[in-house]
PDB file of C-alpha atoms in Angstrom:
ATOM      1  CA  UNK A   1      54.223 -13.659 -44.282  1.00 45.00           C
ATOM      2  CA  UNK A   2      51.093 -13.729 -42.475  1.00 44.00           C
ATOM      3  CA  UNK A   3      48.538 -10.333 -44.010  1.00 48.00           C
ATOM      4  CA  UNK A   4      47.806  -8.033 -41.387  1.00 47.00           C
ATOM      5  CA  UNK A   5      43.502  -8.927 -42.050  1.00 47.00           C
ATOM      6  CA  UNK A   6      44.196 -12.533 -40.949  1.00 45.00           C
ATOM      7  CA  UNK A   7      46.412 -11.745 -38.047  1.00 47.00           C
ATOM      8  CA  UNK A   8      43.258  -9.202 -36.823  1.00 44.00           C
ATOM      9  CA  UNK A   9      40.409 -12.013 -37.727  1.00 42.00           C
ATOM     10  CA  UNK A  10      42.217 -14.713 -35.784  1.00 48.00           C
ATOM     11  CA  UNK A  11      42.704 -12.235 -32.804  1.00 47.00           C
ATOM     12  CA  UNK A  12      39.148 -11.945 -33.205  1.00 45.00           C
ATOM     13  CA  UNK A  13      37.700 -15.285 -33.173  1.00 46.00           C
ATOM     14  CA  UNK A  14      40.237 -15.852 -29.887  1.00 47.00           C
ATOM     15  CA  UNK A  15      38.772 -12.904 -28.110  1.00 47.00           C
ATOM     16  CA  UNK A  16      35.155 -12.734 -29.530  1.00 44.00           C
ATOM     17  CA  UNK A  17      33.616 -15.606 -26.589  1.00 49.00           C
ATOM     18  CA  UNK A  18      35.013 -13.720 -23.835  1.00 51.00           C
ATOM     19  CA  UNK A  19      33.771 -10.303 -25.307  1.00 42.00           C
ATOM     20  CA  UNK A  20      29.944 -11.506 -26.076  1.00 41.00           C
ATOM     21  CA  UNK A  21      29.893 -12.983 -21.994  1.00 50.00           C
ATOM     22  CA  UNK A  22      27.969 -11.502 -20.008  1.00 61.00           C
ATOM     23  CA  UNK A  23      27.776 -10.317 -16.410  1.00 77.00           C
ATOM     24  CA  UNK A  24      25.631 -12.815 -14.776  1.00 86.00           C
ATOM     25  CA  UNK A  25      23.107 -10.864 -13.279  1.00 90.00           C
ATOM     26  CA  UNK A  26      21.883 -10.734  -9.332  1.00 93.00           C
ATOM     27  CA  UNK A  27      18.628 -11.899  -8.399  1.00 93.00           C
ATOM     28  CA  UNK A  28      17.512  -8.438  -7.895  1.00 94.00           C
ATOM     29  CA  UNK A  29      18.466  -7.385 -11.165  1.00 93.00           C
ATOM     30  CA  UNK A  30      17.111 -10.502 -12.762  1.00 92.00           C
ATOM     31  CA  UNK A  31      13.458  -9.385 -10.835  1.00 93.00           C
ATOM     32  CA  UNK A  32      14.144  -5.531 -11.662  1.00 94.00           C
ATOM     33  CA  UNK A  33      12.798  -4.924 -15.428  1.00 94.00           C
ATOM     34  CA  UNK A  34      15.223  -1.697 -15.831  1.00 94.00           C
ATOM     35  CA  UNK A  35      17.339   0.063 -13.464  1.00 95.00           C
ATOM     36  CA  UNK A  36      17.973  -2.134 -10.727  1.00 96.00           C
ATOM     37  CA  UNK A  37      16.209  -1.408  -6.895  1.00 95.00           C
ATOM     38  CA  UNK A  38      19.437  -0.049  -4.914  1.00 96.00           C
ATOM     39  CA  UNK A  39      21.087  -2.937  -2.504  1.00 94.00           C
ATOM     40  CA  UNK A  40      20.276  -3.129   1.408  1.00 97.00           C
ATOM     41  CA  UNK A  41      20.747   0.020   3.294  1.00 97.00           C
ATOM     42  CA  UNK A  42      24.057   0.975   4.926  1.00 96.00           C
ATOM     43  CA  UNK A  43      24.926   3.407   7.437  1.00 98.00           C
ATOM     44  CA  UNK A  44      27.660   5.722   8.413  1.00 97.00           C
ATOM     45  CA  UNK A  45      27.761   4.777  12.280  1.00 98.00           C
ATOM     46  CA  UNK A  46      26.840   2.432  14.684  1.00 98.00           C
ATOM     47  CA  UNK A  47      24.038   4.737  16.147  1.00 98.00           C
ATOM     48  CA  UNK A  48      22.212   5.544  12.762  1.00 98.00           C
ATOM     49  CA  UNK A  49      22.035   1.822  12.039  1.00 98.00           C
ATOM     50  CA  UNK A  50      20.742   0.756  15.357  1.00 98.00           C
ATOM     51  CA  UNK A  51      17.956   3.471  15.047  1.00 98.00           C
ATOM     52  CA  UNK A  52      17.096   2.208  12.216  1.00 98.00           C
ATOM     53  CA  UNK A  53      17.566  -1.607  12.980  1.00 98.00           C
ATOM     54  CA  UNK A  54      14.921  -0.800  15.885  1.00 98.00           C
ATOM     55  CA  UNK A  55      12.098   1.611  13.780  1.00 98.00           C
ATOM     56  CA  UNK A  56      12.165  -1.148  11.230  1.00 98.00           C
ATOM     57  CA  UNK A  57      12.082  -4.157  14.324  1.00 98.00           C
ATOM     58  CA  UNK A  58       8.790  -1.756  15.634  1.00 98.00           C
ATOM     59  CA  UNK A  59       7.504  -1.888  11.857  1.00 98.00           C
ATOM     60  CA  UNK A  60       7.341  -5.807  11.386  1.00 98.00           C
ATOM     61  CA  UNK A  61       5.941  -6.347  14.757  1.00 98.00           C
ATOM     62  CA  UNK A  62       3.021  -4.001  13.457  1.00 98.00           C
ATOM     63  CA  UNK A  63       2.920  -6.225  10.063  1.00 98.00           C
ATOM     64  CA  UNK A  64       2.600  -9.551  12.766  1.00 98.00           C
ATOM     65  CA  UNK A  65      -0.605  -7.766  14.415  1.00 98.00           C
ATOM     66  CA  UNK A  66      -2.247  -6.811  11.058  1.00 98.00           C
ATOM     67  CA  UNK A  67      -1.942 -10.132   9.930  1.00 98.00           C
ATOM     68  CA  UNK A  68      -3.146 -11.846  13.227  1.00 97.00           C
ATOM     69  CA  UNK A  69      -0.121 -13.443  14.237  1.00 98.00           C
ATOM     70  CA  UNK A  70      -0.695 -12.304  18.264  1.00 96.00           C
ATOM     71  CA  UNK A  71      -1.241 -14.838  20.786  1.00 94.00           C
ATOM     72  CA  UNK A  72      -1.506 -13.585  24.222  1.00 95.00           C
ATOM     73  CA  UNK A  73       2.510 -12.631  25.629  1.00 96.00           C
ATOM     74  CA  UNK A  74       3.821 -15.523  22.673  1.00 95.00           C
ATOM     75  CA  UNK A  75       5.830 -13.984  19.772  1.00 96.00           C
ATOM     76  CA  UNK A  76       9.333 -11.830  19.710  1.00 96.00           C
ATOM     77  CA  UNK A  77      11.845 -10.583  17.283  1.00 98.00           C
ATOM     78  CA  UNK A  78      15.598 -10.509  18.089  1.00 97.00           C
ATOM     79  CA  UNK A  79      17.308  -8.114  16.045  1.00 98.00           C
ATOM     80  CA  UNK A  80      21.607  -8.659  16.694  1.00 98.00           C
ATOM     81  CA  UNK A  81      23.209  -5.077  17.716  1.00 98.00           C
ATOM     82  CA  UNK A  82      25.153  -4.237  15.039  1.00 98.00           C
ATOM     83  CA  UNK A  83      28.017  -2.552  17.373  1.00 98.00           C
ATOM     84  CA  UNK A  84      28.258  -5.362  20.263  1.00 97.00           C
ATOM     85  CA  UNK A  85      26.726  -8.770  18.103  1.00 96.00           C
ATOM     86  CA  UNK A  86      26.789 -10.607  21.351  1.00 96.00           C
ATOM     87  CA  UNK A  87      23.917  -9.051  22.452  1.00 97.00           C
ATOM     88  CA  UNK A  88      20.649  -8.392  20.804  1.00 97.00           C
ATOM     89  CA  UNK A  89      17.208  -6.430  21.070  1.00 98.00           C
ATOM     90  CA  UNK A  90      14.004  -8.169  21.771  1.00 97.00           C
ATOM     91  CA  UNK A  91      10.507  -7.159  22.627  1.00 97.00           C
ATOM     92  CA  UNK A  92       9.251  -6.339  25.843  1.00 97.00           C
ATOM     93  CA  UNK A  93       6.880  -8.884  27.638  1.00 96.00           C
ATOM     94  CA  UNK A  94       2.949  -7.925  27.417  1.00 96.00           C
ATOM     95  CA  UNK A  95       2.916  -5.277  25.279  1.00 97.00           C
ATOM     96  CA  UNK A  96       0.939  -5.566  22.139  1.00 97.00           C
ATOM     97  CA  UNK A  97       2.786  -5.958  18.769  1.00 98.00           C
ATOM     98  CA  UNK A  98       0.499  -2.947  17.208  1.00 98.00           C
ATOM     99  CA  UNK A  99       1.940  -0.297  19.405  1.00 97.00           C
ATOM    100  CA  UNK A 100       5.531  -1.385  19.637  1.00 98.00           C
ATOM    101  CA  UNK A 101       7.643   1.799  19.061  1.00 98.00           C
ATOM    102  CA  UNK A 102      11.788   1.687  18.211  1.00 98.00           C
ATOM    103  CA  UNK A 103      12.211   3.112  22.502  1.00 97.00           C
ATOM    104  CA  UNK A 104      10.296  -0.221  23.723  1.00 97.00           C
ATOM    105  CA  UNK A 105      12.735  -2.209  22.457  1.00 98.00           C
ATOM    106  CA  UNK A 106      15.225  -3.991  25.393  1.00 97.00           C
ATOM    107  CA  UNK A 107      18.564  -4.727  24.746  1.00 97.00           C
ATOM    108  CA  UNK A 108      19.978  -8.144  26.052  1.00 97.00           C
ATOM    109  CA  UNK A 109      23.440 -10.295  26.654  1.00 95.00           C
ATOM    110  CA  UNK A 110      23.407 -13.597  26.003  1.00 92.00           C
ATOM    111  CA  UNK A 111      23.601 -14.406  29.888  1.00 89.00           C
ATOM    112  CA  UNK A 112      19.934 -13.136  29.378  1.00 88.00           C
ATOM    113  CA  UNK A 113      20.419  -9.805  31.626  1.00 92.00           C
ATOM    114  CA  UNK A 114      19.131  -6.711  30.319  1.00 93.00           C
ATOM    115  CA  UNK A 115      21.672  -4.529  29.571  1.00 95.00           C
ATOM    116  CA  UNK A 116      19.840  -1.185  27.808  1.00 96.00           C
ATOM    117  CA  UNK A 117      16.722   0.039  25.975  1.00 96.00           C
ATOM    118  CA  UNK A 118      13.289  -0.203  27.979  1.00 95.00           C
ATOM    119  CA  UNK A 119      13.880  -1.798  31.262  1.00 91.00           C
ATOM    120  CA  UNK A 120      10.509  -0.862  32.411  1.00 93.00           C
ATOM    121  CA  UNK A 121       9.215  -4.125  31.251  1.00 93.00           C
ATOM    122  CA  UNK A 122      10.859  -7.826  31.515  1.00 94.00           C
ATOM    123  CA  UNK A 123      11.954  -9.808  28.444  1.00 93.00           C
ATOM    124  CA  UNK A 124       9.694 -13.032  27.394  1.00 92.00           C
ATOM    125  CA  UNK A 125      12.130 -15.790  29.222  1.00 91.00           C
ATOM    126  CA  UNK A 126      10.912 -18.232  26.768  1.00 89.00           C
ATOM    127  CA  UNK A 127      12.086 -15.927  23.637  1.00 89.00           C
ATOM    128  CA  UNK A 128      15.528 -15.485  25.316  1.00 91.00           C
ATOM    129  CA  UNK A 129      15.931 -19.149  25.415  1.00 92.00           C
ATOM    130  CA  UNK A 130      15.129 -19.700  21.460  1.00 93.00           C
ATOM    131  CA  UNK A 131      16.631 -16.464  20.025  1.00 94.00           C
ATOM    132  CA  UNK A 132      20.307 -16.534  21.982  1.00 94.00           C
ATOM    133  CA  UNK A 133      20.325 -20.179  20.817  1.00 93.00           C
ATOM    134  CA  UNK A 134      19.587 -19.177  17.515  1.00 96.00           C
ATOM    135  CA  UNK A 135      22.473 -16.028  17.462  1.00 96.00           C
ATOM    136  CA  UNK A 136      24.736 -18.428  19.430  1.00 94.00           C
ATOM    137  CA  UNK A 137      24.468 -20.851  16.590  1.00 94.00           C
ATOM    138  CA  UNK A 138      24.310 -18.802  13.467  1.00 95.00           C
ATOM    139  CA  UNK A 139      26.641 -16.029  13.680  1.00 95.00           C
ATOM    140  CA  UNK A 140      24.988 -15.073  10.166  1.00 96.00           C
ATOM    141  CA  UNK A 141      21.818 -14.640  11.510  1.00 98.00           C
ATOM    142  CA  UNK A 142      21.303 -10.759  12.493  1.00 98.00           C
ATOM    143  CA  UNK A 143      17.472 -11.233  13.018  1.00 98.00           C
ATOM    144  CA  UNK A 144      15.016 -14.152  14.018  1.00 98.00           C
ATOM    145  CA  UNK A 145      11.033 -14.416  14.377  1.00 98.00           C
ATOM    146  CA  UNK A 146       8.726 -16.680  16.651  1.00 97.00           C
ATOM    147  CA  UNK A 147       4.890 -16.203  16.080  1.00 97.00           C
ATOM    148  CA  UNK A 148       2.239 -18.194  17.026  1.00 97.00           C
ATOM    149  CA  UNK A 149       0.320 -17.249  13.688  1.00 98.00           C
ATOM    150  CA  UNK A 150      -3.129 -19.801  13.202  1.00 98.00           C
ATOM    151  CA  UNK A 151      -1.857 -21.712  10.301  1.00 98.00           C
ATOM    152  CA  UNK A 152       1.736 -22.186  11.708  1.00 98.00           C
ATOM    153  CA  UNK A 153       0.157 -23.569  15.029  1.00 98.00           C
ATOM    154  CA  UNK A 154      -1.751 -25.826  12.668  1.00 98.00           C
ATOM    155  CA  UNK A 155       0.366 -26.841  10.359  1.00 98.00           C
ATOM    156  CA  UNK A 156       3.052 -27.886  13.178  1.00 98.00           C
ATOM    157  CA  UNK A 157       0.446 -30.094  14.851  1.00 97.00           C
ATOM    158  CA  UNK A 158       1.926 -32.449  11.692  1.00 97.00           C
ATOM    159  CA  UNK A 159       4.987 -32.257  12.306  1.00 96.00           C
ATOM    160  CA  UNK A 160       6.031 -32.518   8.726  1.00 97.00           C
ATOM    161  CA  UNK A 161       8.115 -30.050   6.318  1.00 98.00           C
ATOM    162  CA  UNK A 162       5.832 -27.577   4.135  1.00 98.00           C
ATOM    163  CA  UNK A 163       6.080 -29.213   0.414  1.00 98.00           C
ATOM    164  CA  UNK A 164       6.746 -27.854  -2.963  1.00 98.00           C
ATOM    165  CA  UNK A 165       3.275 -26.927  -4.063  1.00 98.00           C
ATOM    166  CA  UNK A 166       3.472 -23.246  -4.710  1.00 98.00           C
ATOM    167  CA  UNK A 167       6.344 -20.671  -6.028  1.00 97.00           C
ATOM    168  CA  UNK A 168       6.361 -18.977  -2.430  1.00 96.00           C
ATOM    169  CA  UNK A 169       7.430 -22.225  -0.599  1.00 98.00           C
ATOM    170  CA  UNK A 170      10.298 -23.081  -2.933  1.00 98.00           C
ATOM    171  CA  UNK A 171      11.763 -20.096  -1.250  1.00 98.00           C
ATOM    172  CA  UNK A 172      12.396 -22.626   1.514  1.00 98.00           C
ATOM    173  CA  UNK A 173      13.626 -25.100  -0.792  1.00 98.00           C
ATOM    174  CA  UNK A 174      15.968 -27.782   0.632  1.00 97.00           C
ATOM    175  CA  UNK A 175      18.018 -26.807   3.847  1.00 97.00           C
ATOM    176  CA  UNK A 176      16.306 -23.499   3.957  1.00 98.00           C
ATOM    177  CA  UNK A 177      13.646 -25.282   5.757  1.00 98.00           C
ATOM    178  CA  UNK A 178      13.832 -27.665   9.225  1.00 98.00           C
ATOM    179  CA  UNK A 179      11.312 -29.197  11.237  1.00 97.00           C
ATOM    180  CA  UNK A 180      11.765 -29.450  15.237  1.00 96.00           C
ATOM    181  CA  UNK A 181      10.116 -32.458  16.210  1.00 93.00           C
ATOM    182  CA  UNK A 182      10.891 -32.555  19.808  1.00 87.00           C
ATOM    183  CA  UNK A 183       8.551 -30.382  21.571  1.00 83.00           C
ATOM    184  CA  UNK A 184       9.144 -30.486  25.074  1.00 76.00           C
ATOM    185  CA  UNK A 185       6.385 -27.595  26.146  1.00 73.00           C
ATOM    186  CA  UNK A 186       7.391 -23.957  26.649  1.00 74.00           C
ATOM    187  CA  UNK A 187      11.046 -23.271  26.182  1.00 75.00           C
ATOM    188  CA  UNK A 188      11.861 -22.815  29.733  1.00 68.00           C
ATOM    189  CA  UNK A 189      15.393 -24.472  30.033  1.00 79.00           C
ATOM    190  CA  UNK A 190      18.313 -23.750  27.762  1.00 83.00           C
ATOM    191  CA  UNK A 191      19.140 -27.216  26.582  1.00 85.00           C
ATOM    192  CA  UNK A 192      15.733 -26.872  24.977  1.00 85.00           C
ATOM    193  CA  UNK A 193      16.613 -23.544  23.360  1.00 87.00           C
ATOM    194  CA  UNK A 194      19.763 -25.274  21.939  1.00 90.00           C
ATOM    195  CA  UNK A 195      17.860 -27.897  20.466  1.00 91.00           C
ATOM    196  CA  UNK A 196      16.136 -25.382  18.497  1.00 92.00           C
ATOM    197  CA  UNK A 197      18.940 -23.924  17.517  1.00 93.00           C
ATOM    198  CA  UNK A 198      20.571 -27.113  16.911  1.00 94.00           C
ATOM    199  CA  UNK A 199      17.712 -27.866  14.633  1.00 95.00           C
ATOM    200  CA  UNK A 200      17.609 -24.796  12.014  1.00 96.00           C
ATOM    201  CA  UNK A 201      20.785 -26.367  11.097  1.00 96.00           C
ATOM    202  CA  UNK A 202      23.785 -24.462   8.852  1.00 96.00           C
ATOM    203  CA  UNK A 203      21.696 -23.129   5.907  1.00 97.00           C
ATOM    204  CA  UNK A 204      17.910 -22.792   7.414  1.00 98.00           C
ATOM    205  CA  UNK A 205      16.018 -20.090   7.031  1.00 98.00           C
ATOM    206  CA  UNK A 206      12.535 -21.437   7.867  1.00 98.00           C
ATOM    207  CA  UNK A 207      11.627 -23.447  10.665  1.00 98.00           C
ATOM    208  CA  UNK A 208       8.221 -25.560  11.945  1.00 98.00           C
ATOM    209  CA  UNK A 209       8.597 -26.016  15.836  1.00 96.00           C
ATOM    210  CA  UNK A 210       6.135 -29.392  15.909  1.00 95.00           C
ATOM    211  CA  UNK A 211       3.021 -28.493  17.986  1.00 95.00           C
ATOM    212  CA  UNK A 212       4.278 -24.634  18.377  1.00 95.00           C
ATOM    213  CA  UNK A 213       4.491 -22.681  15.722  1.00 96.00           C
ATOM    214  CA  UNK A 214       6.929 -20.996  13.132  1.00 98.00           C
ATOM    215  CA  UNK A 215      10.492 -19.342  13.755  1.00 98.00           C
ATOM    216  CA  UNK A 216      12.456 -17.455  10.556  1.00 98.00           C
ATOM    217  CA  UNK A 217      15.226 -15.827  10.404  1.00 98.00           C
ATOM    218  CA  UNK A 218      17.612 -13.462   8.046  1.00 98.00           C
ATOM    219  CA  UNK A 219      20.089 -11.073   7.786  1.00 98.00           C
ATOM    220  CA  UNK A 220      17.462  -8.270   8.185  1.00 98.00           C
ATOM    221  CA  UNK A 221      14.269  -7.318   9.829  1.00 98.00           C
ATOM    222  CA  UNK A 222      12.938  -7.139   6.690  1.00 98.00           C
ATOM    223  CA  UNK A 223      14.111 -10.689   5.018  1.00 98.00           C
ATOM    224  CA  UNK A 224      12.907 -12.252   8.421  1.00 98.00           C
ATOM    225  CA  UNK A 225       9.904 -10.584   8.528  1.00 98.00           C
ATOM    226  CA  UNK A 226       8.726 -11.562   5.073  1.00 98.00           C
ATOM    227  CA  UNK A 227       9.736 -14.884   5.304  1.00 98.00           C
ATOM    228  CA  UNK A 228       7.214 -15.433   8.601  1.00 98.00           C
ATOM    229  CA  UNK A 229       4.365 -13.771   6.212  1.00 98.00           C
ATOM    230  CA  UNK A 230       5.452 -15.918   3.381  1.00 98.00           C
ATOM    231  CA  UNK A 231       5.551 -19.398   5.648  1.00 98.00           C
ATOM    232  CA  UNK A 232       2.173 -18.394   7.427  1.00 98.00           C
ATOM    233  CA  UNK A 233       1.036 -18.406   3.592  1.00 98.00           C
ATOM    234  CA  UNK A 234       2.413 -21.323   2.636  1.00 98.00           C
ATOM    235  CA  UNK A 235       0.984 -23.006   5.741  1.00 98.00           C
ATOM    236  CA  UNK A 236      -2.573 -21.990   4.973  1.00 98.00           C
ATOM    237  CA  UNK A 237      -2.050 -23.329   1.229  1.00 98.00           C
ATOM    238  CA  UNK A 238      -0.644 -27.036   2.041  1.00 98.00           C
ATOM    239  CA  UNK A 239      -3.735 -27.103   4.933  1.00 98.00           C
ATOM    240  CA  UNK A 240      -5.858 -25.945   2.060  1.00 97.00           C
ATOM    241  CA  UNK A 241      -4.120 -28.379  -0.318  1.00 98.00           C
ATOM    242  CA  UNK A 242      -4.748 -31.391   2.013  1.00 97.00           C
ATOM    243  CA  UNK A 243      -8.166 -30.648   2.606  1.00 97.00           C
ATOM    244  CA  UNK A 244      -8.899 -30.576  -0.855  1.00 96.00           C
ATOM    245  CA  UNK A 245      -6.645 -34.097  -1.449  1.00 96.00           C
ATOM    246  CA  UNK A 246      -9.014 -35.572   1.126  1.00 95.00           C
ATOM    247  CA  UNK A 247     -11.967 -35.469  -1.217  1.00 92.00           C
ATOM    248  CA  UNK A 248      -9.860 -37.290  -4.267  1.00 94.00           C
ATOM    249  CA  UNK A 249      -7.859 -33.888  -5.832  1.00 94.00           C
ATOM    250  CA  UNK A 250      -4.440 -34.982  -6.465  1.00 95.00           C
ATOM    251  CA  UNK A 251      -1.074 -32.741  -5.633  1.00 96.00           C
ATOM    252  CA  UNK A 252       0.870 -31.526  -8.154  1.00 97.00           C
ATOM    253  CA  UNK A 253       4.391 -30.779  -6.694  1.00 98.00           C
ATOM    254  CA  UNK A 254       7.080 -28.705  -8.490  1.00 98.00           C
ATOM    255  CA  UNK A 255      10.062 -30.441 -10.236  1.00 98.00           C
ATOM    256  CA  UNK A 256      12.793 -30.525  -7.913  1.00 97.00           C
ATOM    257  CA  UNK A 257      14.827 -28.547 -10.460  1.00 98.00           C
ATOM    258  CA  UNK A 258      12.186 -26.109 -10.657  1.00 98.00           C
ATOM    259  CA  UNK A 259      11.921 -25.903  -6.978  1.00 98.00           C
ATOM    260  CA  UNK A 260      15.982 -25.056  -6.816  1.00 98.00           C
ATOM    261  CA  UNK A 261      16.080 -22.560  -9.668  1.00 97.00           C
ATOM    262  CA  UNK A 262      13.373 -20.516  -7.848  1.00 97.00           C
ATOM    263  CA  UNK A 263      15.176 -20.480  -4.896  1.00 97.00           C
ATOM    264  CA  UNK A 264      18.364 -19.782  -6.308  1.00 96.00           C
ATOM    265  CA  UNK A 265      16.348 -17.112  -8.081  1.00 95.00           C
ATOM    266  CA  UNK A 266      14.478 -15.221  -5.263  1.00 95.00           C
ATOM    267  CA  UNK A 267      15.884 -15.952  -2.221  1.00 95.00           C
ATOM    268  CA  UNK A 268      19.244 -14.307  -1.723  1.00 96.00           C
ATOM    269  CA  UNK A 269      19.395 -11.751   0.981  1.00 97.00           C
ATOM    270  CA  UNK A 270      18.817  -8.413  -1.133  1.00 97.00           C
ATOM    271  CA  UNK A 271      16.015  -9.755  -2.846  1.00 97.00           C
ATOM    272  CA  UNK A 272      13.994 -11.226   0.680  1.00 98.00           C
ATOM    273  CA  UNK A 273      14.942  -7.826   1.625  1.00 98.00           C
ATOM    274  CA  UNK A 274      12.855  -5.881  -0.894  1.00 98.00           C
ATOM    275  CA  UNK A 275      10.489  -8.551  -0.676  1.00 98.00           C
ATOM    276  CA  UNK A 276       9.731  -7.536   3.288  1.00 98.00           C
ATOM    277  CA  UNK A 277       9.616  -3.694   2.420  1.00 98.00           C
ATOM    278  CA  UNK A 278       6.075  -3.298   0.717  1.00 98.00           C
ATOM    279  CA  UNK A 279       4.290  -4.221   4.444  1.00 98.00           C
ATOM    280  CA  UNK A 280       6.965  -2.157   6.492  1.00 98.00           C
ATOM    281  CA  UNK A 281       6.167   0.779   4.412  1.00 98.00           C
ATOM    282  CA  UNK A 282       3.026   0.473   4.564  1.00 98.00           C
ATOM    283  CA  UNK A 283       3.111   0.088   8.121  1.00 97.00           C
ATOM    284  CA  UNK A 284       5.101   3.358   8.493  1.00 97.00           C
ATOM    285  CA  UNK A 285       3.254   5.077   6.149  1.00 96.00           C
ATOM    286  CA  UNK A 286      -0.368   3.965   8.739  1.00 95.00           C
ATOM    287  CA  UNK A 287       1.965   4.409  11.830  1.00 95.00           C
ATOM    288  CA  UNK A 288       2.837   8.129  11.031  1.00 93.00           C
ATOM    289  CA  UNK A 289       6.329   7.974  12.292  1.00 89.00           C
ATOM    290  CA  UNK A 290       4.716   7.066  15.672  1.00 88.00           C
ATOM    291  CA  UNK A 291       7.143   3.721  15.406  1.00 94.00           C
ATOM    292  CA  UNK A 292      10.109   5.914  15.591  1.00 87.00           C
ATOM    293  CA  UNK A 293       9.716   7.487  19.053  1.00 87.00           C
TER     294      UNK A 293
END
């Protein structure tokens, strides 16, 4: 007979690798030394989290005009409506990205007719084209971004992906990042807005429209919104990183499996998420609630 000790040590050694695993942890909790930052908002109804979808749409538009990314009427944000996903919210033609409060915002079909919000104003037709291609195509897409920010415009005039050179751009590691190499002029026709759209591809999150400028998108405001500060960034490091290669300084790019383990690492949606919020708060926090109205 078998003693009862060796019966409990063998019980031991068969359950002792399951009990020493260990949850494998989030990205967010992997970035958060101690208690975790809570996940992505939610809300009890439809209303509360369209307000809210809108004050924080009002809020990056006011982080594109700090950071210069205004280029005459050029530039929107589509933000899905979270009740009726066939239709989202965009901008309002002509009206500078600074003052752009939650009760500008126009709701839209994807026929392109206004259907609430601010009617006082039109739509930008061009914007229309590229973001109901883009929600047409992704159904996981809740918000895109077009700017015409400098170094987008200039890095597009190479048509050429942004490369691994820094930590920020392996957040657009692999598929997370297209080029659209057929520029055609301003997106006045749909088949060119489904080209676009065409283009981001399944996984994209990132794209360089050749000779244009950037386009991002997420599942919210705030994930889009950093990612078009983050691939401005990156923009103005590879320019600075060519100019510098020019004169004999050679590139160092980041190991491929590097590259993937930061993206893995940083660029889920919760994460991109609290990576947006530092310039929307700020931005409501210089606004004064005046984004709200």
């Amino acid at each position: 007979m078998v003693p009862a000790k060796t019966e409990t040590l063998d019980m031991a050694r068969k359950t002792k690798p399951d009990a020493l695993k260990e949850e494998k942890k989030t990205p967010l909790q992997l970035i958060s030394q101690g208690a975790c930052l809570p996940g992505i908002p939610r809300h009890p109804t439809f209303t509360a989290h369209r307000q809210w979808l809108l004050e924080q749409m009002a809020l990056a538009f006011r982080v594109f005009a700090r950071k210069d990314y205004t280029d005459g009427m050029a530039g929107h944000i589509s933000v899905r409506d979270p009740e009726n996903p066939h239709t989202f919210w965009t901008n309002p033609l002509a009206v500078h990205f600074a003052v752009l409060k939650a009760s500008d915002m126009i709701l839209v079909n994807y026929e392109g007719m206004p259907i609430g919000g601010n009617m006082s104003r039109p739509a930008n037709a061009a914007g229309f084209l590229i973001h109901s291609a883009v929600h047409k195509a992704r159904p996981d897409v809740n918000v895109a971004c077009h700017t015409h920010s400098p170094h987008g415009m200039a890095w597009s005039a190479f048509g050429r992906p942004l490369e691994m050179l820094t930590q920020d751009a392996a957040y657009l590691y692999g598929d997370a990042q297209a080029v659209y190499q057929d520029f055609g002029g301003v997106v006045l026709t749909e088949e060119e807005g489904n080209r676009i759209g065409a283009a981001l591809g399944p996984k994209g999150k990132g794209m360089i429209l050749q000779n244009h400028g950037l386009l991002t998108v997420g599942s919210t405001v705030s994930e889009a919104c950093f990612l078009m500060t983050l691939m401005e960034r990156a923009c103005q490091c590879q320019l600075l990183a060519e100019a510098a290669a020019a004169n004999g300084l050679q590139k160092i790019l980041i190991p491929d499996e590097s590259a993937r383990y930061t993206f893995e690492n940083s660029s889920d949606p919760e994460t991109l998420y609290w990576e947006g919020q530092p310039d929307l708060e700020f931005e409501e926090y210089m606004s004064k609630g005046e984004h709200r109205r």
